[in-house]
CSV table of C-alpha atoms in Angstrom, one decimal:
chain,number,residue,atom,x,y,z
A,1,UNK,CA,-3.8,-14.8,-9.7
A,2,UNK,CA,-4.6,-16.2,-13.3
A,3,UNK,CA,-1.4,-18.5,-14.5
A,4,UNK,CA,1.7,-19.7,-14.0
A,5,UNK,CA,1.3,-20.1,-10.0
A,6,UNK,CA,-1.7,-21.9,-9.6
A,7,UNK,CA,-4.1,-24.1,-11.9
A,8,UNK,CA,-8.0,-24.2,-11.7
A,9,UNK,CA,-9.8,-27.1,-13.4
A,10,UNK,CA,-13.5,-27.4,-13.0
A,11,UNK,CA,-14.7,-30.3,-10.9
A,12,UNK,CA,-10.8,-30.5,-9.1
A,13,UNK,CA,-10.1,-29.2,-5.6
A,14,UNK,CA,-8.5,-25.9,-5.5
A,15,UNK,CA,-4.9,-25.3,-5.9
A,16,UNK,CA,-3.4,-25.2,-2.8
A,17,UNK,CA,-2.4,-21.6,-1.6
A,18,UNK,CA,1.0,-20.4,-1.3
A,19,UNK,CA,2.2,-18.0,2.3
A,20,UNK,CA,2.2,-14.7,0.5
A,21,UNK,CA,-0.8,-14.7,-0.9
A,22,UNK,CA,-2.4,-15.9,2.6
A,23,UNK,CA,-0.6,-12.6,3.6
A,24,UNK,CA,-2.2,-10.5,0.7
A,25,UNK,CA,-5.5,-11.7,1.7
A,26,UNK,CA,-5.2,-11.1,5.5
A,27,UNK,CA,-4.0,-7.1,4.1
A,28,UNK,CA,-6.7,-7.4,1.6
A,29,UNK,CA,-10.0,-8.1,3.7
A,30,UNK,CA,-8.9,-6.0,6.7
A,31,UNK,CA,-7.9,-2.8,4.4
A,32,UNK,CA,-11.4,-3.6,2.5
A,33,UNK,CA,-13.2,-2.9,6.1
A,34,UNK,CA,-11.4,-0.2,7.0
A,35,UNK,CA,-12.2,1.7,4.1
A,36,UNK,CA,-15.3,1.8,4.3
A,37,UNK,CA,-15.2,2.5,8.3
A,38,UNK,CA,-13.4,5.3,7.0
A,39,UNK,CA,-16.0,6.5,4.6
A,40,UNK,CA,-19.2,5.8,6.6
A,41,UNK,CA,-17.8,7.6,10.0
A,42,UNK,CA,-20.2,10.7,9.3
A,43,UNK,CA,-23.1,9.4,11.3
A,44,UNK,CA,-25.8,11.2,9.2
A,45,UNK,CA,-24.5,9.3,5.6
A,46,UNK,CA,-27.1,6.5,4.9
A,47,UNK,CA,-25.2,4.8,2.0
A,48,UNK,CA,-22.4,4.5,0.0
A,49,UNK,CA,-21.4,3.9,-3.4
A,50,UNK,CA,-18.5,2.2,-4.2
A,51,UNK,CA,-16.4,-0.3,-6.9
A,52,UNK,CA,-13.8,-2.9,-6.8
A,53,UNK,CA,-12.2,-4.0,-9.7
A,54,UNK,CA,-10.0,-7.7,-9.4
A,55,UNK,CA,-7.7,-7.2,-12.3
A,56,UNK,CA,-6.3,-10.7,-11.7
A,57,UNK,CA,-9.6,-12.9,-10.1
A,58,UNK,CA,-8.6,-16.2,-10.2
A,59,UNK,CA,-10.8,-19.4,-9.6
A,60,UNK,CA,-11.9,-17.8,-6.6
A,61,UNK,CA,-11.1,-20.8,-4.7
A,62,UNK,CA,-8.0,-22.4,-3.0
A,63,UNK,CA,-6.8,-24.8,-0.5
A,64,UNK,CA,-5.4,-24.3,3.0
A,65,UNK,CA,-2.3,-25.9,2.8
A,66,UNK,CA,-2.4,-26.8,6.6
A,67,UNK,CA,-6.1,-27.9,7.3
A,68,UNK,CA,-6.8,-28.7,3.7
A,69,UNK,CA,-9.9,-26.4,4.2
A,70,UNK,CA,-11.5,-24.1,1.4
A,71,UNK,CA,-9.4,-20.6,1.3
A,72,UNK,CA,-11.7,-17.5,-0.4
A,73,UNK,CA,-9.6,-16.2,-3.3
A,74,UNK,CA,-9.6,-12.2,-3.8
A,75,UNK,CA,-12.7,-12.1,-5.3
A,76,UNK,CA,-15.1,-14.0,-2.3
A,77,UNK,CA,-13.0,-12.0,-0.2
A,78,UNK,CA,-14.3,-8.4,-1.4
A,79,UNK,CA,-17.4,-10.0,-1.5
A,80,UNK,CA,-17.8,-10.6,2.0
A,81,UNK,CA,-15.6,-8.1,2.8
A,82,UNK,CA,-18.8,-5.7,1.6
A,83,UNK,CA,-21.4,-7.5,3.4
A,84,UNK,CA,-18.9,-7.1,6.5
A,85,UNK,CA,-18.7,-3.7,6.0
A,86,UNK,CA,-22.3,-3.0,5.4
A,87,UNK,CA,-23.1,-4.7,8.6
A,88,UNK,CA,-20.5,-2.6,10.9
A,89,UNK,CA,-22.0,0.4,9.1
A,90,UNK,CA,-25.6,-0.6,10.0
A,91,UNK,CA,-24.7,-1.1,13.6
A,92,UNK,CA,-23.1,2.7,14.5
A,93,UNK,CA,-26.4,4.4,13.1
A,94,UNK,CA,-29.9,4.2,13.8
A,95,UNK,CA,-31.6,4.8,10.6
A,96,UNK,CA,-31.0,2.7,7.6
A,97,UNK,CA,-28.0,2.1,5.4
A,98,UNK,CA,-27.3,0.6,2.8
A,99,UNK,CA,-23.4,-0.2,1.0
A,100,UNK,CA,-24.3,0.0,-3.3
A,101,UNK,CA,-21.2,-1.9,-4.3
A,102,UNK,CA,-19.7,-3.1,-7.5
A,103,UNK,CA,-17.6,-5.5,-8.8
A,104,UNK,CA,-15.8,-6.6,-11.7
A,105,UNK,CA,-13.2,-9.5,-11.1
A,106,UNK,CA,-11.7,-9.9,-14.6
A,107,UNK,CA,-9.6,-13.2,-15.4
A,108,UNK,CA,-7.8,-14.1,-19.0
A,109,UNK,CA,-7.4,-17.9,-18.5
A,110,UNK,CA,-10.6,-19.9,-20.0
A,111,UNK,CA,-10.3,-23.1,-17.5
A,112,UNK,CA,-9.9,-20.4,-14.3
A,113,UNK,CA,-12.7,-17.8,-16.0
A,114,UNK,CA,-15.1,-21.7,-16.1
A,115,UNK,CA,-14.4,-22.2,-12.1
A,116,UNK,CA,-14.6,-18.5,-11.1
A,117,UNK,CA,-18.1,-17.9,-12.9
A,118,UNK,CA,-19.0,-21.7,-11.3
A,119,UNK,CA,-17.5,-20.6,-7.6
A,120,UNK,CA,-19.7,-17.0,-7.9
A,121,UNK,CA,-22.7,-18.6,-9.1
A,122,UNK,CA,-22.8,-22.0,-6.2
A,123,UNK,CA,-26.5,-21.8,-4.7
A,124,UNK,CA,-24.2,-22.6,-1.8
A,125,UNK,CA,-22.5,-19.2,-2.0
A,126,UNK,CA,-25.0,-17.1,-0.3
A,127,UNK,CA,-24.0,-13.3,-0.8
A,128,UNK,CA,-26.5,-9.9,-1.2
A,129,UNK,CA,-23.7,-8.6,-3.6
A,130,UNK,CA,-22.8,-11.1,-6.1
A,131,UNK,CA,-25.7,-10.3,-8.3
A,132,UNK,CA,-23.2,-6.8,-8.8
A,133,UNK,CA,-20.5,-9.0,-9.9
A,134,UNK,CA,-19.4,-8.5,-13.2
A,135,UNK,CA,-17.4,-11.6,-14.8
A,136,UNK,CA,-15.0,-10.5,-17.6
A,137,UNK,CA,-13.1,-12.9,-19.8
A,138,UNK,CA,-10.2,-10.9,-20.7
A,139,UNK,CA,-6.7,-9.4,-19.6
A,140,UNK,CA,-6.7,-6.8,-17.0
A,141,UNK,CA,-5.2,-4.7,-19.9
A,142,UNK,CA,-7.5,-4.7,-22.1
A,143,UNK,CA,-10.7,-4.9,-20.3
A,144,UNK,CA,-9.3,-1.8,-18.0
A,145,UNK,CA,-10.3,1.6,-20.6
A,146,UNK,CA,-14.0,-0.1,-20.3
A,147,UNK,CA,-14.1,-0.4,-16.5
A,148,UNK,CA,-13.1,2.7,-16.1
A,149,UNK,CA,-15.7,3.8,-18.3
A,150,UNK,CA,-17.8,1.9,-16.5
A,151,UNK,CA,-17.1,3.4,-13.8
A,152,UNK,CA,-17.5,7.0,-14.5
A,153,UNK,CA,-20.6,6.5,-15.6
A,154,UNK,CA,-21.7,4.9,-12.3
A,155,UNK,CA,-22.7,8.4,-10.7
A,156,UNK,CA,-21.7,10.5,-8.7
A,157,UNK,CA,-18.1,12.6,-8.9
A,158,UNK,CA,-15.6,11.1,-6.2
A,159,UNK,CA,-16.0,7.6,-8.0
A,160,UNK,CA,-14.4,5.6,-4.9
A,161,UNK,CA,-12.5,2.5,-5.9
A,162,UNK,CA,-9.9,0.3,-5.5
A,163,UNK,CA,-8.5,-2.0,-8.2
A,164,UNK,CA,-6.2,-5.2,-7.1
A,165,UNK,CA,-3.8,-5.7,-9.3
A,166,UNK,CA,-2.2,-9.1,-8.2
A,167,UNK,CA,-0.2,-10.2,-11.3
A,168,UNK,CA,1.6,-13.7,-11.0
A,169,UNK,CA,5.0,-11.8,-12.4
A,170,UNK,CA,6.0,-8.7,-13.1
A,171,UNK,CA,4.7,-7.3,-16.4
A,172,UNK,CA,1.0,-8.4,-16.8
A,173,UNK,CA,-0.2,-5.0,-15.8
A,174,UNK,CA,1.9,-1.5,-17.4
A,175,UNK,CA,2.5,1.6,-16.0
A,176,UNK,CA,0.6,3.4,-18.5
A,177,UNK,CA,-2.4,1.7,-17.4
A,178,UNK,CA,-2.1,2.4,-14.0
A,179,UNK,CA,-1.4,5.9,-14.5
A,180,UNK,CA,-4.5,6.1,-16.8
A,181,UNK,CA,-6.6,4.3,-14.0
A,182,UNK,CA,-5.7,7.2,-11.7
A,183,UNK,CA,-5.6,10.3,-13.8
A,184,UNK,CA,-9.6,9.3,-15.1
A,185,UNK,CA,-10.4,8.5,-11.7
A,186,UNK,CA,-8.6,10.8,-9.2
A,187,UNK,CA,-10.0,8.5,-6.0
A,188,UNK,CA,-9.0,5.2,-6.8
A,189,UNK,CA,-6.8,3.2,-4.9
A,190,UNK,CA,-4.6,0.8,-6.7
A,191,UNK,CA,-2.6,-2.5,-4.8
A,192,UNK,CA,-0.5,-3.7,-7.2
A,193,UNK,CA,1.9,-6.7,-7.1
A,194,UNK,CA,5.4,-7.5,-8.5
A,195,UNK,CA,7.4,-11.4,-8.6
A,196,UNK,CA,10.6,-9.5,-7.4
A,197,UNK,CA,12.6,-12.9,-7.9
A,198,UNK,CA,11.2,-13.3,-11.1
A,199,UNK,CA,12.2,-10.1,-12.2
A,200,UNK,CA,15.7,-10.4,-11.2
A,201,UNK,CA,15.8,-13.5,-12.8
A,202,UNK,CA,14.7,-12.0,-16.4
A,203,UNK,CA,17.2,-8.9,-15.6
A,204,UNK,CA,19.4,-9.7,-19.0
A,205,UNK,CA,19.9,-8.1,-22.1
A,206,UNK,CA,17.1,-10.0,-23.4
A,207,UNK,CA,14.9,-9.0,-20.9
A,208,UNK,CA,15.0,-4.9,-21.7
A,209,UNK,CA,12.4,-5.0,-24.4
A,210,UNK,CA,9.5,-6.2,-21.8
A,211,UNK,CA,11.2,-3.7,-19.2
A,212,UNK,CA,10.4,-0.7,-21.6
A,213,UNK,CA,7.0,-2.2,-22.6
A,214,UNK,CA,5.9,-2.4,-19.1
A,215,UNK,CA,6.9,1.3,-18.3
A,216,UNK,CA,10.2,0.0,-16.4
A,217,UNK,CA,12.8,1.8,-18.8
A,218,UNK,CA,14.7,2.9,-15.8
A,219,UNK,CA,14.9,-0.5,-14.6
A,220,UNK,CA,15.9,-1.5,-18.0
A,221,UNK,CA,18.9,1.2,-18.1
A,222,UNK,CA,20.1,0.1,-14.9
A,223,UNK,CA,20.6,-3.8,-15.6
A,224,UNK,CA,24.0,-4.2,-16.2
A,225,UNK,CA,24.5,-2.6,-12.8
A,226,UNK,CA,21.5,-4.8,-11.2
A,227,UNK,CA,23.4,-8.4,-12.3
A,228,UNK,CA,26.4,-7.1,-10.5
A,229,UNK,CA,24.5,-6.2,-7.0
A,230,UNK,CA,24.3,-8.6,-4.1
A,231,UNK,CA,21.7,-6.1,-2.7
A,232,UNK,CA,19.6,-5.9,-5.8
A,233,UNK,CA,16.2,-6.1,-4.2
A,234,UNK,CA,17.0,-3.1,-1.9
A,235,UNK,CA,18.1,-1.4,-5.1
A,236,UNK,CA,15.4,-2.6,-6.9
A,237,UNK,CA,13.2,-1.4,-4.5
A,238,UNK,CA,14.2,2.4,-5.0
A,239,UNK,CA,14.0,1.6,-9.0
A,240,UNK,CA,10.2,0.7,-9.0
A,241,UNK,CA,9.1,2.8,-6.5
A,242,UNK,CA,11.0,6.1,-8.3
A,243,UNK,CA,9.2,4.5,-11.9
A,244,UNK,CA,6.0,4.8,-10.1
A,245,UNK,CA,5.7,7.5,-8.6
A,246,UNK,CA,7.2,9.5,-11.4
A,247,UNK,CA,5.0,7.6,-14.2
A,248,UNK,CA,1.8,6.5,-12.7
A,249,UNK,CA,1.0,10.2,-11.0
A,250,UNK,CA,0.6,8.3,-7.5
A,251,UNK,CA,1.0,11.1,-4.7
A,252,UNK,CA,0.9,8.8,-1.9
A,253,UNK,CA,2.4,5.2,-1.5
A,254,UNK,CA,3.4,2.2,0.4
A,255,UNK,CA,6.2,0.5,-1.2
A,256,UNK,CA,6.9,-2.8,0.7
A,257,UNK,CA,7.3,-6.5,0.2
A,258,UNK,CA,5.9,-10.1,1.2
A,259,UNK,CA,8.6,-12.5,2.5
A,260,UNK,CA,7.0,-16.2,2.7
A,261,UNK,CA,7.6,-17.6,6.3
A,262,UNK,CA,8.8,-20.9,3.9
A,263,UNK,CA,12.4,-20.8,2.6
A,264,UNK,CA,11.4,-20.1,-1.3
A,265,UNK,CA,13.2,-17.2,-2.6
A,266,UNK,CA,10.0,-15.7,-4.0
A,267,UNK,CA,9.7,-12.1,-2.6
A,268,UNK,CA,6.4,-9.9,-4.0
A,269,UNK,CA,6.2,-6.8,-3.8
A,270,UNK,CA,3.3,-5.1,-2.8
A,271,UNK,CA,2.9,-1.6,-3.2
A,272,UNK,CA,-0.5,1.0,-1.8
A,273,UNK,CA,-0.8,3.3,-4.6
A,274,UNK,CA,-3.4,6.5,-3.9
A,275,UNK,CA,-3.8,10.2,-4.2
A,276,UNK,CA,-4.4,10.7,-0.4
A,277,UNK,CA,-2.6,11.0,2.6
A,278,UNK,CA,-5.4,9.1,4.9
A,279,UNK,CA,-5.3,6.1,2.4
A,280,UNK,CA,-1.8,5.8,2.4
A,281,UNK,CA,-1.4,6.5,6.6
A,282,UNK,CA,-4.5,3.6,6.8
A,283,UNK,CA,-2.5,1.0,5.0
A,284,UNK,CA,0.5,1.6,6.7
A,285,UNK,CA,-0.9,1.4,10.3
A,286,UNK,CA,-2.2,-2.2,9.0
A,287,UNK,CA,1.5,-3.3,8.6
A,288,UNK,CA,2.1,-2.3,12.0
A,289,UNK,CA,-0.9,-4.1,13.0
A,290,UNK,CA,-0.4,-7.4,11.4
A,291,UNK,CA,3.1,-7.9,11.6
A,292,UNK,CA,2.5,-11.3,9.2
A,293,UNK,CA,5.3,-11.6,6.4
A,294,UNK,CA,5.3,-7.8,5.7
A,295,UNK,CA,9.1,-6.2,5.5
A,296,UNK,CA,11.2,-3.8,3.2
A,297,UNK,CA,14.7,-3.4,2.3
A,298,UNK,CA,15.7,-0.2,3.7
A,299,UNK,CA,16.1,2.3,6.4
A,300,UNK,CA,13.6,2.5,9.4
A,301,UNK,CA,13.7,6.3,9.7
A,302,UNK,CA,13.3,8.9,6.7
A,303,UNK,CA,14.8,7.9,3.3
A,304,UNK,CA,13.9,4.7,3.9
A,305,UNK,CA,14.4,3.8,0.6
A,306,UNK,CA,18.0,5.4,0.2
A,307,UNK,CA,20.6,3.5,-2.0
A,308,UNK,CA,24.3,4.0,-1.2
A,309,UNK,CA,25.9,1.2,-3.0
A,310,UNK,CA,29.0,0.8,-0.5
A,311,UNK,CA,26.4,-0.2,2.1
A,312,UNK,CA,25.8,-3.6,0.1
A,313,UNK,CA,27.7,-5.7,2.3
A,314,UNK,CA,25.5,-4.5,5.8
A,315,UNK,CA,22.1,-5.6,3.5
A,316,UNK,CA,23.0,-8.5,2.2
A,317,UNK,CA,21.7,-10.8,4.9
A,318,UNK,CA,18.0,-11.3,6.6
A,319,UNK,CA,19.4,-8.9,9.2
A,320,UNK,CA,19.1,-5.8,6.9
A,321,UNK,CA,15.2,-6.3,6.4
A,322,UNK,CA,12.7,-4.0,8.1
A,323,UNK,CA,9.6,-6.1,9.8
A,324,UNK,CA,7.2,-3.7,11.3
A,325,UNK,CA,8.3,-5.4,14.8
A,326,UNK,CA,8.0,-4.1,18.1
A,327,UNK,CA,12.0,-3.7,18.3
A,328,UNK,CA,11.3,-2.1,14.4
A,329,UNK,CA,9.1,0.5,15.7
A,330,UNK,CA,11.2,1.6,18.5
A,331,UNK,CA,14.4,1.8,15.6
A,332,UNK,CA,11.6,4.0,13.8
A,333,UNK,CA,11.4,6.5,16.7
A,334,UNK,CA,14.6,6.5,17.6
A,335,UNK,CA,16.2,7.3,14.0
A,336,UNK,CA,13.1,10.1,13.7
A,337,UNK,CA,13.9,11.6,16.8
A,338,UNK,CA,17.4,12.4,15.2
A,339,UNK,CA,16.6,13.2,11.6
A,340,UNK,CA,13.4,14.8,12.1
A,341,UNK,CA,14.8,18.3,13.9
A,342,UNK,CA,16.9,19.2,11.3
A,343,UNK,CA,14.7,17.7,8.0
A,344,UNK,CA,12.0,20.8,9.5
A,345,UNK,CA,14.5,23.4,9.9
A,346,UNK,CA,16.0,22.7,6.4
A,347,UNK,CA,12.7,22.6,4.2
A,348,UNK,CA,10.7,25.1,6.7
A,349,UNK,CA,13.0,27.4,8.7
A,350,UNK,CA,9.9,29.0,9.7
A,351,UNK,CA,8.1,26.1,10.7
A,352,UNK,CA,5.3,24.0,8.9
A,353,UNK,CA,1.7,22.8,10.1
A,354,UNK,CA,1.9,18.9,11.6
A,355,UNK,CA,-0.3,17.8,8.3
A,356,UNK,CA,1.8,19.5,6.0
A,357,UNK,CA,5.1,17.7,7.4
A,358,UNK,CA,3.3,14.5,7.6
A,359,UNK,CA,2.4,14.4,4.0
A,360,UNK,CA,5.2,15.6,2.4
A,361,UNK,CA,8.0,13.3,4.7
A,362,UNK,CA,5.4,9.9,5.0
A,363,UNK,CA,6.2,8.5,1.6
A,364,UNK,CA,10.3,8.5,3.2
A,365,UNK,CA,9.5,6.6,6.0
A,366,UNK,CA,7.3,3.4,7.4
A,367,UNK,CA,6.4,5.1,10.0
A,368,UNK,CA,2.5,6.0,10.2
A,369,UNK,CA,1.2,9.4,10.9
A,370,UNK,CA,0.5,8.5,15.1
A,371,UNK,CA,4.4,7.4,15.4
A,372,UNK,CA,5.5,10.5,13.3
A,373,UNK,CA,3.1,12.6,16.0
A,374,UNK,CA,4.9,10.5,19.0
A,375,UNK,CA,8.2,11.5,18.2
A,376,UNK,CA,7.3,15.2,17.3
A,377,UNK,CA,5.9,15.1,20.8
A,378,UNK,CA,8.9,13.7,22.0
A,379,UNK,CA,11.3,16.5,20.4
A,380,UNK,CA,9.2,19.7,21.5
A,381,UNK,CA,9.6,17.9,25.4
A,382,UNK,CA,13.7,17.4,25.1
A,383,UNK,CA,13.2,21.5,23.8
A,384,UNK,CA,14.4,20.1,20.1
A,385,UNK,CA,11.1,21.6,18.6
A,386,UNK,CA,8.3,24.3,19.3
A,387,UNK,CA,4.9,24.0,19.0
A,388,UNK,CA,2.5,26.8,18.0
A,389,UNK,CA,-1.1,27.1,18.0
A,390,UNK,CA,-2.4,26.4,14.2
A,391,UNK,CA,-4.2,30.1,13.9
A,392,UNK,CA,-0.9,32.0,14.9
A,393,UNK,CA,2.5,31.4,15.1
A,394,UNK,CA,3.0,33.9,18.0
A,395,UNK,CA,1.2,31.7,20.5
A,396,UNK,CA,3.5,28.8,21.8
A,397,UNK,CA,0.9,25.8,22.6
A,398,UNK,CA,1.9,24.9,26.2
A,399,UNK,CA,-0.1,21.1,26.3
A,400,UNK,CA,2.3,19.3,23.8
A,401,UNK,CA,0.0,15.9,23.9
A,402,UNK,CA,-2.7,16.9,21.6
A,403,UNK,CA,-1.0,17.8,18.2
A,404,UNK,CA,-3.3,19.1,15.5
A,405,UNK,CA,-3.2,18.5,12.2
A,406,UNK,CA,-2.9,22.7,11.9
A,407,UNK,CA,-0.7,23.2,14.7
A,408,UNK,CA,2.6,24.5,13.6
A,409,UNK,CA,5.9,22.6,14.5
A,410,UNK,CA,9.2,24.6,14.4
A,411,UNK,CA,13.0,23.7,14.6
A,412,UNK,CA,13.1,25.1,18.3
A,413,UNK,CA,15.5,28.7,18.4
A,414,UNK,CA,17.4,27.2,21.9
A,415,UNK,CA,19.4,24.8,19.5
A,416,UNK,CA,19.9,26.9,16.5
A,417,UNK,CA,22.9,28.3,18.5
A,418,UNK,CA,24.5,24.7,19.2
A,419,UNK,CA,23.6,22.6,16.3
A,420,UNK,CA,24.4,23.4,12.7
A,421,UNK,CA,21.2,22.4,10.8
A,422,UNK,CA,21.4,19.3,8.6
A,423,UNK,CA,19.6,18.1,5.2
């Protein structure tokens, strides 16, 4: 983060770090690891190349606001992150490896720009990467076009990436450049913040010229309605993620938000934007597995983000939000295991590979690719589905506990006598 929020001075302590960006950082350094598990698990690779771009860097810096000890900001953490990374990668092969990593952490504010280059360049600081650091004095929005650049030129064709776009508000960063970031490089991954509260508190009449600048003309259309809401983050919720993935080209995302464990009103929302189904399923499963401050405002089950305005009054209180819980992910199953039957038989009434479902339904629901297998299981045992074997549909696949991704799934013909197929 670069204003408003927190203040670096050189030679002060830190600011001292707020709950949701403790969260951002747990989501950030664990999701950082896991992608490159992901991309080193061919034992016979002996490197990688890779970039991350901070669009928002900070000081680098902050203070623990329990134990008053030094926090790493965003930009520390991706650099240990790598070394991290490296390390695991080293230890599941035998010959050599070695992690060719970049970085660009990018900050607009001249007091925080002074104490990030002085926090990266501490003899105390010991990391192999930050020699690849590259410090840029700017805004996000106008230094983006030349990272990119940058980028491309950096060899090779995949051009893996992931840019963090953690903006103090709401319209730092436009939809126009996150749309170019991922049209010119087709492999990025994007996380991208947004002040919810902050937003809803701009939402007047004065406030639609910055909505349309930022890409949010939807949102800007619908603000009269928005200051008459009491659910307006669940409705907001469906605006931004329906801009998005309609104007930034994203096929695959994770739209949900960070609730502070204080009792500050100041909900972010922080949304996985990528053009793969893995990257998407990964980042989900880490919701499920940190359980921290992580919720949304919807359903559990498929069209989890659904709006039906005569529903305001049952999401107006704390009750209504989704928290990747235990008792969340049984609601998940439970709601699947009725909609998903019917959802199969009314896009494929002849029945569609596991993969195929998975990547067209997982943007509707939180649930990750294993739970969505779980209950699939679950329906072809109660007879609700049948499962063929991915090279022919004329070959029923008795052993229902290993799914492939090519094995076909089909609403099953027992219940197509009893049950009139629903949407």
């Amino acid at each position: 983060m670069s204003h408003g929020g927190y203040e670096w001075s050189t030679g002060d302590a830190p600011p001292i770090i707020g709950d949701h960006s403790i969260a951002k950082h747990e989501v950030l350094h664990a999701y950082l690891l896991i992608y490159v598990d992901v991309l080193t698990s061919y034992p016979g690779m002996d490197g990688l190349r890779l970039t991350l771009v901070d669009g928002f860097a900070g000081g680098g810096k902050y203070t623990h606001p329990r134990d008053k000890s030094e926090h790493d900001g965003s930009p520390l953490i991706m650099l240990r992150a790598m070394e991290e990374a490296e390390f695991r990668a080293q230890e599941r092969r035998k010959k050599n490896f070695a992690l060719d990593a970049r970085f660009f952490f990018v900050e607009s504010q001249g007091p925080t720009f002074s104490y990030l280059k002085n926090t990266i360049e501490n003899p105390d600081f010991a990391n192999k990467f930050k020699s690849k650091a590259s410090l840029i004095h700017s805004t996000f929005e106008n230094a983006a076009p030349k990272i990119v650049t940058s980028i491309q030129g950096g060899g090779g064709r995949v051009h893996r990436c992931i840019f963090l776009l953690d903006q103090y508000g709401w319209s730092d960063v436009t939809l126009d450049t996150v749309r170019m970031v991922l049209k010119e490089l087709p492999g990025a991954e994007i996380l991208l913040t947004f002040s919810v509260d902050k937003m809803i508190n701009f939402l007047s009449e004065q406030g639609v010229p910055t909505l349309n600048r930022t890409g949010l003309s939807e949102i800007a259309k619908a603000v009269p309605t928005l200051k008459t809401l009491p659910a307006k983050r669940r409705f907001l919720q469906r605006l931004l993620t329906e801009e998005l993935t309609k104007r930034c080209g994203a096929t695959f995302y994770t739209p949900f938000f960070i609730r502070p464990s204080t009792a500050s009103n100041n909900d972010y929302w922080f949304v996985h934007l990528s053009n793969h189904a893995r990257a998407r399923d990964e980042m989900a499963k880490l919701h499920w597995g940190l359980q921290n401050h992580f919720v949304h405002h919807g359903e559990p089950g498929l069209m989890m983000l659904g709006y039906d305005p005569r529903k305001d009054d049952a999401y107006h209180g704390q009750g209504s939000l989704f928290d990747f819980s235990n008792d969340a992910e049984t609601l998940t199953k439970n709601t699947l295991r009725e909609q998903l039957p019917r959802r199969i038989n009314a896009i494929w009434p002849k029945g569609a590979s596991f993969d195929k479902i998975f990547q067209t339904l997982c943007n509707e629901t939180p649930a990750t690719k294993d739970i969505i297998r779980q209950v699939v299981r679950d329906c072809i045992s109660e007879r609700e589905l049948d499962l063929f074997s991915g090279k022919t549909t004329r070959s029923r696949r008795p052993d229902v506990q290993h799914i492939a991704d090519n094995d076909v799934i089909v609403f099953s013909r027992q219940l197509r006598f009893f049950i009139k197929p629903q949407g």
